[in-house]
Amino acid sequence: MIHFKATREEWRDYNWQIRNRIKTAQQLRKYIKLLPEEERGIKKTEGLYPLAITPYYLSLMNPENVNDPIRLQAIPREVEVDESVQRFGEPDALREEGEIPGLTHRYPDRVLMSVTTFCAVYCRHCMRKRIFAEGERAKSLQEIDRMIDYIKAHEEVRDVLISGGEPLSLSNEKIDYILKRLREIKHVEIIRFGTRLPVLAPQRFFDEELMDILERHSPIWINTHFNHRNEITELSEEAVDKILRRGIPVNNQTVLLKGVNDSGEEMLKLNRELLRIKVKPQYLFHCDPIKGAVHFRTSLDRGMEIMEYLRGKISGMGIPTYAVDLPGGKGKVPISPDYIVSREGDRFTFRSYDGSFVVYEVNSPINFPEPS
Ligand SMILES: *Cc1c(COP(=O)(O)O)cnc(C)c1O
């Protein structure tokens, strides 16, 4: 833990956290002894993949551990811009950019709105690293209107995912405006926020005015992004509790990251803690081939080993769907270890979580006529 000089009120104030973000090597050196590859990393990523860390998120690091999971996610290293990493992947591997700036319409029933390039912390593994270089800018009302007009004109869209950058970094007024406009559209049923603020600056949810706005436009869902059990703290737990009390379910999307959470033991600890604070582990994403972040990728086999490890050690509610997002915008596919070992006609051989094999006829033996 790193300690900061702040009053309790300041520490619990989201705006204080944002105003006091650490953005330079010089500021960072006050709290942590930087490695040479971090010093060079901060210098070389300037303007391309910038540095920003909230005091709260920095406080979760153990400064003695050079491979601390928070540190790996937040402090740039030279490897990001090294040729060995830069020659792989694409800035927009998932083909999110389309006709209308900020809008991705991949699945017929769902759209993704990116409403700002601002983030509280610039995660080194971010799948939208490409937008960091655009600077910190919230989309204008005109740009937002254009996205919403598109949604209005497309009746097949039932589910709107508001993302960024950090969508809940917008002003309360702008958030209210977006939600009000979306709620006027009859065919929009579900509104989700993809926000990492419960992890990076949970103080945002201590703003009762924001919470009133979110509750007023129910049903709202929150998808957040915890990657390691060290990110689950009293403050993040308090934020989640405030969200849940407003009738907003909180689901988590973890990214499988080399050195951060790529072991069964770590993933078990994370998901147990998530369940304890009533956050449902929804997805475990295989790391995308994003330019400047491929050093975080692991193998698919490792991901499947982790899924195997979880089965039987935690309630089914705590087991996320492991998924790969296909390149070129082809969508997410679930990946699962194979639990059917063989099949002879209707006789299946299953492999159980404890390693035993069970032969089982699962199909109905009787063919009832279809009800008429
Ligand atoms: C992931 C994603 C969604 C949402 O997918 P879910 O499986 O419903 O969470 C929607 N649109 C785009 C472009 C996405 O990448």
XYZ file of C-alpha atoms and ligand atoms in Angstrom:
387
model
C 0.000 0.000 0.000
C 1.178 3.498 -0.863
C 0.037 6.315 1.416
C -1.088 9.742 0.263
C -1.496 13.019 2.083
C -5.209 13.621 1.904
C -8.070 14.213 4.277
C -10.790 11.593 4.503
C -13.137 13.924 2.594
C -10.597 14.462 -0.169
C -9.873 10.755 -0.477
C -13.603 9.997 -0.815
C -14.102 12.741 -3.416
C -14.065 11.611 -7.045
C -13.106 15.058 -8.333
C -10.157 15.183 -5.943
C -9.023 11.794 -7.252
C -9.254 12.996 -10.860
C -7.592 16.365 -10.166
C -4.707 14.637 -8.412
C -4.009 11.954 -10.998
C -0.350 11.060 -11.389
C 0.680 11.802 -14.967
C 4.464 12.132 -15.027
C 7.511 10.097 -14.057
C 8.529 12.870 -11.698
C 5.246 12.647 -9.749
C 5.376 8.871 -9.743
C 8.940 8.788 -8.357
C 7.636 10.350 -5.124
C 5.770 7.143 -4.387
C 7.585 4.331 -6.113
C 11.095 3.494 -7.274
C 10.707 3.196 -11.030
C 12.440 0.452 -12.985
C 14.637 1.506 -15.940
C 12.088 -0.049 -18.349
C 9.344 1.998 -16.693
C 11.388 5.214 -16.922
C 12.009 4.587 -20.608
C 8.419 3.394 -21.071
C 6.922 6.595 -19.662
C 9.192 8.692 -21.889
C 8.600 6.708 -25.077
C 4.814 6.288 -24.745
C 4.246 10.019 -24.205
C 1.485 11.313 -26.461
C 0.844 7.833 -27.852
C -0.180 5.759 -24.835
C -0.126 8.333 -22.011
C 0.128 7.732 -18.294
C -2.554 8.649 -15.752
C -3.246 6.953 -12.418
C -5.664 8.008 -9.701
C -4.099 8.265 -6.234
C -6.621 5.632 -5.119
C -5.544 3.083 -7.747
C -1.848 3.816 -7.141
C -2.405 3.283 -3.405
C -3.284 -0.357 -4.107
C 0.240 -1.124 -5.339
C 2.887 -2.769 -3.252
C 5.874 -0.589 -4.239
C 8.305 -3.374 -3.280
C 6.866 -5.755 -5.875
C 8.168 -4.988 -9.375
C 5.510 -7.284 -10.849
C 2.621 -6.031 -8.761
C -0.638 -6.668 -10.677
C -1.818 -3.049 -10.324
C 1.597 -1.777 -11.388
C 1.593 -3.941 -14.527
C -1.821 -2.600 -15.500
C -1.061 1.074 -14.901
C 2.629 1.994 -15.326
C 3.962 2.057 -18.914
C 6.914 -0.142 -19.818
C 9.201 0.187 -22.770
C 7.947 -3.109 -24.177
C 4.674 -1.408 -25.315
C 6.513 0.565 -27.975
C 9.218 -1.998 -28.649
C 9.396 -3.357 -32.179
C 8.926 -6.901 -30.815
C 5.433 -5.926 -29.622
C 4.536 -3.175 -32.106
C 4.877 -5.438 -35.126
C 1.953 -7.571 -33.900
C -1.713 -6.744 -33.702
C -3.727 -3.840 -35.035
C -4.887 -0.586 -33.453
C -8.505 -1.559 -34.149
C -8.320 -5.361 -34.344
C -12.044 -5.755 -33.651
C -13.045 -3.291 -36.364
C -15.021 -1.014 -34.062
C -14.699 2.136 -36.155
C -17.586 2.543 -38.544
C -19.668 5.077 -40.419
C -20.823 7.036 -37.389
C -17.982 8.166 -35.131
C -18.178 6.402 -31.777
C -20.847 3.895 -32.791
C -20.273 0.163 -33.368
C -23.208 -1.875 -34.590
C -21.940 -5.452 -34.762
C -24.747 -7.649 -33.448
C -28.193 -6.903 -34.871
C -29.805 -6.226 -31.482
C -26.975 -4.345 -29.728
C -24.911 -1.222 -30.278
C -21.834 0.132 -28.594
C -21.524 3.894 -28.035
C -18.122 5.331 -27.201
C -18.891 8.696 -25.612
C -15.476 9.962 -24.525
C -11.747 9.275 -24.847
C -11.166 10.287 -21.210
C -10.262 7.629 -18.645
C -9.407 7.874 -14.962
C -6.478 5.497 -15.535
C -4.978 4.470 -18.870
C -4.788 0.695 -18.595
C -1.757 -0.648 -20.396
C -3.759 -3.574 -21.801
C -6.660 -1.424 -23.044
C -8.418 -2.754 -26.141
C -9.014 0.877 -27.200
C -5.419 2.026 -26.773
C -5.725 3.533 -30.242
C -7.872 6.377 -28.885
C -5.418 7.453 -26.141
C -3.505 9.616 -28.600
C -6.648 11.642 -29.379
C -6.333 13.333 -25.997
C -9.027 13.601 -23.362
C -12.246 14.716 -24.980
C -15.885 13.978 -24.276
C -18.058 13.706 -27.373
C -20.131 16.816 -28.051
C -23.923 16.815 -27.823
C -24.056 16.927 -31.635
C -21.886 13.806 -31.900
C -23.966 12.051 -29.252
C -27.190 13.093 -30.997
C -25.923 11.554 -34.213
C -25.396 8.206 -32.498
C -28.777 8.337 -30.807
C -30.525 9.294 -34.053
C -29.029 6.171 -35.622
C -30.339 4.020 -32.765
C -33.756 5.646 -33.126
C -33.823 4.794 -36.816
C -32.857 1.138 -36.208
C -35.738 -0.645 -34.543
C -33.799 -3.892 -34.185
C -31.581 -2.309 -31.509
C -32.824 -3.341 -28.062
C -29.625 -3.044 -26.068
C -27.283 -0.033 -25.889
C -23.850 -0.392 -24.357
C -22.400 2.986 -23.346
C -18.638 2.858 -23.179
C -15.595 5.031 -23.838
C -13.074 5.784 -22.542
C -14.857 6.115 -19.260
C -18.545 6.916 -19.867
C -19.299 7.799 -16.238
C -16.624 10.501 -16.378
C -19.172 12.617 -18.271
C -20.986 15.282 -16.290
C -24.191 14.247 -14.555
C -26.077 16.545 -16.929
C -24.699 14.814 -20.008
C -25.330 11.350 -18.588
C -28.905 12.381 -17.802
C -29.312 13.775 -21.312
C -28.109 10.553 -22.979
C -30.297 8.361 -20.799
C -33.337 10.575 -21.290
C -32.948 10.505 -25.052
C -32.391 6.733 -25.120
C -35.412 6.124 -22.890
C -37.588 8.033 -25.367
C -36.848 5.331 -27.916
C -39.435 2.582 -27.529
C -37.363 -0.279 -28.923
C -34.405 0.337 -26.558
C -34.951 -2.005 -23.614
C -31.573 -2.419 -21.980
C -28.991 0.264 -21.272
C -25.591 -0.831 -20.021
C -22.546 1.137 -18.949
C -19.115 -0.345 -19.534
C -17.305 1.434 -16.706
C -14.084 0.742 -14.844
C -14.723 3.388 -12.195
C -15.691 0.834 -9.502
C -12.048 -0.290 -9.816
C -10.184 2.947 -10.616
C -12.129 5.625 -8.740
C -15.083 4.082 -6.859
C -15.737 7.476 -5.260
C -17.729 8.385 -8.389
C -20.610 6.331 -7.020
C -20.692 8.267 -3.748
C -22.362 11.088 -5.740
C -26.034 10.686 -4.841
C -27.080 12.947 -7.726
C -25.498 10.548 -10.224
C -27.103 7.593 -8.467
C -30.525 9.295 -8.627
C -30.074 9.778 -12.383
C -29.105 6.140 -12.941
C -32.005 4.886 -10.840
C -34.480 7.183 -12.570
C -33.693 5.668 -15.979
C -34.023 2.034 -14.881
C -33.429 -0.642 -16.125
C -29.716 0.126 -16.193
C -26.930 -2.462 -15.973
C -23.279 -1.976 -15.145
C -20.460 -3.992 -16.652
C -17.219 -3.415 -14.869
C -13.661 -4.670 -15.146
C -11.953 -6.159 -12.080
C -8.857 -8.123 -13.040
C -7.268 -8.973 -9.698
C -8.425 -9.579 -6.151
C -6.230 -6.672 -4.906
C -8.670 -4.363 -6.711
C -11.466 -5.398 -4.375
C -11.251 -2.991 -1.448
C -13.549 -1.469 1.141
C -14.151 1.485 -1.160
C -14.886 -0.585 -4.262
C -17.178 -2.765 -2.173
C -18.964 0.346 -0.899
C -19.387 1.623 -4.464
C -20.806 -1.708 -5.649
C -23.190 -1.766 -2.714
C -24.467 1.714 -3.572
C -25.000 0.656 -7.193
C -26.836 -2.543 -6.251
C -29.092 -0.672 -3.826
C -30.294 1.408 -6.763
C -31.484 -1.735 -8.520
C -28.552 -1.862 -10.912
C -26.955 -5.306 -11.409
C -23.160 -5.327 -11.617
C -21.461 -7.834 -13.919
C -17.737 -8.177 -14.329
C -15.601 -8.671 -17.417
C -12.055 -9.792 -16.689
C -9.315 -9.836 -19.297
C -6.867 -12.719 -19.093
C -3.505 -10.973 -18.697
C -0.054 -12.502 -18.565
C 1.610 -11.864 -15.205
C -1.520 -10.271 -13.760
C -4.126 -13.000 -13.418
C -3.105 -15.926 -15.639
C -3.314 -18.686 -13.058
C -6.139 -20.794 -11.673
C -5.345 -19.743 -8.104
C -5.480 -16.006 -8.863
C -8.646 -16.352 -10.909
C -10.300 -18.356 -8.134
C -9.415 -15.690 -5.545
C -10.737 -12.941 -7.819
C -14.023 -14.641 -8.595
C -14.640 -15.655 -4.971
C -14.138 -12.046 -3.915
C -16.396 -10.806 -6.700
C -19.197 -13.113 -5.597
C -18.719 -12.021 -1.998
C -19.405 -8.399 -3.011
C -22.302 -9.601 -5.224
C -20.645 -8.911 -8.560
C -21.351 -11.632 -11.127
C -18.296 -12.737 -13.126
C -19.766 -12.566 -16.647
C -16.882 -12.869 -19.082
C -13.257 -13.866 -18.993
C -11.932 -12.408 -22.233
C -8.974 -13.800 -24.037
C -6.646 -10.827 -24.610
C -7.229 -9.207 -28.034
C -4.413 -8.639 -30.561
C -4.229 -4.890 -29.927
C -1.187 -3.030 -31.170
C 0.985 -2.110 -28.189
C -0.600 -4.660 -25.834
C 0.180 -8.105 -27.240
C 2.766 -8.775 -24.509
C -0.205 -9.350 -22.200
C -1.537 -12.247 -24.281
C -1.473 -15.828 -23.014
C -2.342 -19.048 -24.798
C -5.874 -20.336 -25.244
C -4.727 -23.543 -23.507
C -3.819 -21.524 -20.426
C -7.281 -19.974 -20.458
C -8.909 -23.392 -20.680
C -6.710 -24.741 -17.863
C -7.931 -21.872 -15.701
C -11.556 -22.641 -16.554
C -10.967 -26.303 -15.639
C -9.395 -25.260 -12.379
C -12.414 -23.143 -11.401
C -14.979 -25.879 -12.009
C -15.822 -27.587 -8.709
C -14.031 -25.005 -6.544
C -16.575 -22.198 -6.696
C -20.325 -21.990 -7.216
C -21.436 -21.913 -10.820
C -22.425 -18.252 -10.335
C -18.743 -17.462 -9.906
C -17.620 -19.037 -13.166
C -17.451 -16.602 -16.076
C -17.827 -17.479 -19.735
C -14.373 -17.631 -21.297
C -14.662 -15.856 -24.646
C -12.596 -14.898 -27.640
C -13.607 -11.805 -29.598
C -13.014 -12.703 -33.230
C -10.976 -10.263 -35.327
C -12.600 -8.142 -37.971
C -15.711 -7.607 -35.864
C -16.964 -11.179 -36.214
C -18.147 -11.269 -32.612
C -17.505 -13.096 -29.366
C -17.392 -16.871 -29.141
C -17.529 -18.882 -25.914
C -14.675 -21.317 -25.312
C -15.025 -24.252 -22.980
C -12.920 -27.223 -21.995
C -14.534 -30.335 -23.430
C -16.502 -32.311 -20.871
C -17.875 -34.843 -23.358
C -15.133 -37.424 -23.837
C -16.873 -39.760 -26.284
C -20.231 -40.781 -27.600
C -21.757 -44.046 -28.820
C -25.245 -43.414 -30.126
C -27.138 -41.988 -27.177
C -24.500 -43.063 -24.656
C -22.228 -40.158 -23.773
C -19.114 -40.379 -21.641
C -18.697 -37.263 -19.509
C -15.695 -36.114 -17.577
C -16.576 -34.688 -14.179
C -14.921 -31.830 -12.269
C -13.222 -34.408 -9.986
C -11.616 -36.274 -12.883
C -14.025 -39.230 -12.889
C -15.734 -40.524 -16.026
C -19.469 -41.134 -16.180
C -21.373 -42.907 -18.944
C -24.824 -41.419 -19.234
C -27.739 -41.625 -21.667
C -28.930 -38.042 -21.666
C -31.407 -38.160 -24.516
C -35.071 -38.944 -23.816
C -35.711 -42.663 -24.482
C -39.291 -42.043 -25.549
C -40.528 -40.158 -28.561
C -43.715 -38.463 -27.489
C -45.779 -36.969 -30.281
C -45.463 -33.194 -30.616
C -48.268 -31.417 -28.757
C -50.825 -30.201 -31.252
C -19.065 -7.108 -26.665
C -19.872 -6.264 -27.530
C -21.246 -6.135 -27.307
C -21.955 -6.808 -26.158
O -21.882 -8.186 -26.181
P -22.497 -9.034 -25.000
O -22.091 -10.437 -25.282
O -23.977 -8.826 -25.078
O -21.953 -8.501 -23.736
C -21.966 -5.360 -28.181
N -21.376 -4.743 -29.229
C -20.071 -4.847 -29.455
C -19.482 -4.141 -30.617
C -19.261 -5.603 -28.610
O -17.946 -5.682 -28.827
